XYZ file of C-alpha atoms in Angstrom:
217
model
C 133.738 142.621 76.071
C 136.740 144.964 76.170
C 134.432 147.795 77.171
C 133.096 145.790 80.135
C 136.619 144.867 81.244
C 137.731 148.492 81.109
C 134.607 149.715 82.916
C 134.943 147.078 85.643
C 138.620 147.846 86.131
C 137.972 151.597 86.262
C 135.118 151.263 88.763
C 137.069 148.816 90.918
C 139.967 151.197 91.404
C 137.647 154.182 91.761
C 135.688 152.507 94.573
C 138.921 151.393 96.264
C 140.142 154.981 96.056
C 136.856 156.371 97.412
C 136.832 154.019 100.424
C 140.490 154.716 101.087
C 139.904 158.474 101.034
C 136.888 158.092 103.347
C 139.225 156.329 105.773
C 137.068 153.335 106.707
C 138.786 150.068 107.603
C 135.894 147.662 107.731
C 132.105 147.444 107.864
C 132.150 147.036 111.639
C 133.413 150.607 111.959
C 130.809 152.125 109.655
C 128.462 154.811 110.900
C 124.988 155.021 109.284
C 126.155 157.644 106.777
C 129.164 155.483 105.889
C 126.952 152.482 105.245
C 124.582 154.523 103.053
C 127.525 155.896 101.068
C 128.930 152.414 100.548
C 125.577 151.038 99.398
C 125.067 153.905 96.940
C 128.583 153.537 95.567
C 128.017 149.805 95.149
C 124.788 150.366 93.206
C 126.284 153.081 91.025
C 129.209 150.824 90.191
C 126.985 147.934 89.148
C 124.802 150.171 86.956
C 127.619 151.348 84.713
C 129.100 147.842 84.440
C 125.776 146.209 83.559
C 124.733 148.938 81.113
C 127.602 149.488 78.624
C 125.455 151.916 76.638
C 125.638 154.450 79.483
C 128.601 156.832 79.628
C 130.972 155.877 82.448
C 130.745 159.423 83.807
C 127.146 158.637 84.819
C 128.642 156.638 87.689
C 131.996 158.325 88.182
C 130.541 161.765 88.935
C 127.946 160.572 91.498
C 130.571 158.403 93.234
C 132.968 161.330 93.542
C 130.083 163.503 94.777
C 129.124 160.940 97.439
C 132.765 160.709 98.478
C 132.867 164.505 98.910
C 129.629 164.481 100.940
C 131.078 161.811 103.223
C 134.303 163.732 103.768
C 132.434 167.012 104.431
C 130.118 165.229 106.884
C 133.105 163.781 108.757
C 134.815 167.177 108.960
C 131.725 169.059 110.125
C 130.707 166.474 112.719
C 134.200 166.537 114.210
C 133.919 170.288 114.687
C 130.317 170.331 115.923
C 129.314 167.919 118.696
C 125.584 168.633 118.329
C 125.731 167.894 114.606
C 127.611 164.668 115.360
C 124.851 163.551 117.732
C 122.220 164.268 115.083
C 124.149 162.440 112.370
C 125.501 159.498 114.341
C 123.642 159.434 117.648
C 125.473 158.857 120.925
C 126.604 155.771 122.874
C 123.978 154.383 125.237
C 124.388 152.247 128.347
C 122.263 149.114 127.975
C 123.505 147.115 130.995
C 124.775 148.590 134.247
C 125.953 146.389 137.115
C 124.149 143.403 135.636
C 120.834 145.268 135.248
C 119.328 145.608 131.763
C 118.140 149.101 130.810
C 114.852 148.208 129.162
C 114.164 151.772 128.018
C 117.399 151.788 126.022
C 116.524 148.358 124.614
C 113.205 149.719 123.402
C 114.756 152.901 121.975
C 117.418 150.987 120.052
C 115.019 148.140 119.170
C 117.379 145.629 120.736
C 115.977 142.194 121.476
C 117.027 140.066 124.429
C 118.749 137.697 122.023
C 120.682 140.604 120.463
C 121.924 141.540 123.905
C 122.852 138.013 124.982
C 124.669 137.413 121.706
C 126.646 140.630 122.180
C 127.861 139.769 125.676
C 128.578 136.142 124.776
C 130.797 137.398 121.967
C 132.925 138.896 124.776
C 133.067 135.474 126.505
C 130.605 136.597 129.174
C 127.686 134.321 130.040
C 126.445 135.722 133.358
C 124.698 139.099 133.390
C 126.193 139.613 136.839
C 129.624 139.695 135.209
C 128.746 142.830 133.250
C 129.675 146.025 135.028
C 128.834 148.145 131.992
C 127.647 147.403 128.457
C 127.510 150.280 125.985
C 125.894 150.307 122.555
C 128.214 152.342 120.358
C 127.021 154.634 117.580
C 127.941 152.023 114.950
C 125.718 149.414 116.640
C 128.477 147.369 118.248
C 128.343 146.588 121.971
C 131.324 147.313 124.228
C 131.412 145.416 127.501
C 133.356 146.260 130.653
C 133.309 143.230 132.975
C 132.944 143.536 136.727
C 136.518 143.316 138.094
C 135.275 141.357 141.110
C 133.224 138.873 139.075
C 135.840 136.111 139.241
C 135.637 135.981 143.025
C 132.021 137.034 143.666
C 130.264 134.771 141.157
C 130.101 131.047 141.798
C 130.070 129.770 138.234
C 128.685 126.392 137.247
C 130.256 123.851 134.902
C 127.534 124.724 132.379
C 126.782 128.448 132.002
C 123.295 129.970 132.111
C 120.856 129.363 129.299
C 117.799 131.506 128.593
C 114.712 129.674 129.857
C 112.156 132.480 129.525
C 112.558 135.338 127.035
C 110.074 138.173 126.672
C 107.268 136.220 128.304
C 107.844 133.039 126.259
C 109.326 129.792 127.514
C 112.345 128.032 126.093
C 112.105 124.887 128.135
C 114.085 122.962 125.515
C 117.164 124.724 126.938
C 116.609 123.030 130.291
C 118.197 119.859 128.938
C 121.499 121.719 128.538
C 121.625 122.626 132.221
C 120.135 119.284 133.327
C 117.135 120.804 135.072
C 113.381 120.211 134.866
C 110.330 122.406 134.375
C 109.493 121.713 137.996
C 112.603 123.634 139.035
C 111.444 126.607 136.961
C 107.966 126.470 138.481
C 109.498 126.434 141.953
C 111.483 129.575 141.155
C 108.416 131.311 139.709
C 106.414 130.438 142.832
C 109.230 131.669 145.065
C 109.491 134.962 143.160
C 105.683 135.201 142.839
C 105.846 136.154 139.167
C 104.031 134.981 136.044
C 105.855 133.904 132.899
C 104.311 136.647 130.731
C 105.764 139.297 133.085
C 109.327 138.078 132.678
C 111.709 139.729 130.230
C 114.528 137.260 130.834
C 115.161 134.263 133.039
C 118.479 132.447 132.870
C 119.560 129.362 134.810
C 122.908 127.571 135.019
C 123.536 123.918 135.823
C 123.839 124.708 139.548
C 120.302 126.060 139.557
C 121.543 129.642 139.996
C 119.163 131.953 138.166
C 118.924 135.544 137.032
C 115.458 137.053 136.687
C 114.559 140.295 134.921
C 110.965 141.486 135.245
C 109.382 143.454 132.399
C 109.045 147.159 133.056
C 106.026 149.185 131.978
C 107.451 151.551 129.359
């Protein structure tokens, strides 16, 4: 039992030291290499705690080695922009002036729901409010709202809900905006578009809608 306590204590402070040296504040700031390093360190820590018969150096040495790799990677990528792009990628614009970049969505394997969740987390419910949305290299989405949105967009009491997503209906959401399927059919007839050709259709309680047609990629 004493051995396990000592091993756990040693590994706890070693991992704390490693993360502190690597300079990461929280998981939301992790790049892919950071996440891999953290996962490997976590596994190495658990191995030596769960297997008392193994020498503690079996985990200490690999953890220190991973820490060194992470530090070297950070240093080299700061000095070489091309290497940084290979290691971490580069930010990509996924919405510009309310228009979704479907090619970027496909490249990053973003779903419509991923995108809507990201902009709602910034308290934005209308695509027209988004002047620019950028997917950062750590996977987070930064949103720059349209400065004129407060005066140019006539917002309803109930914000838009997704009614059609990737060619599939979500008519259950119509109850939230107090509209009927007939209203949707009228819009589809007006726009002369079939449901399966729609990437996203959103409607607010005023009947104002935003329609994004699927692109052939």
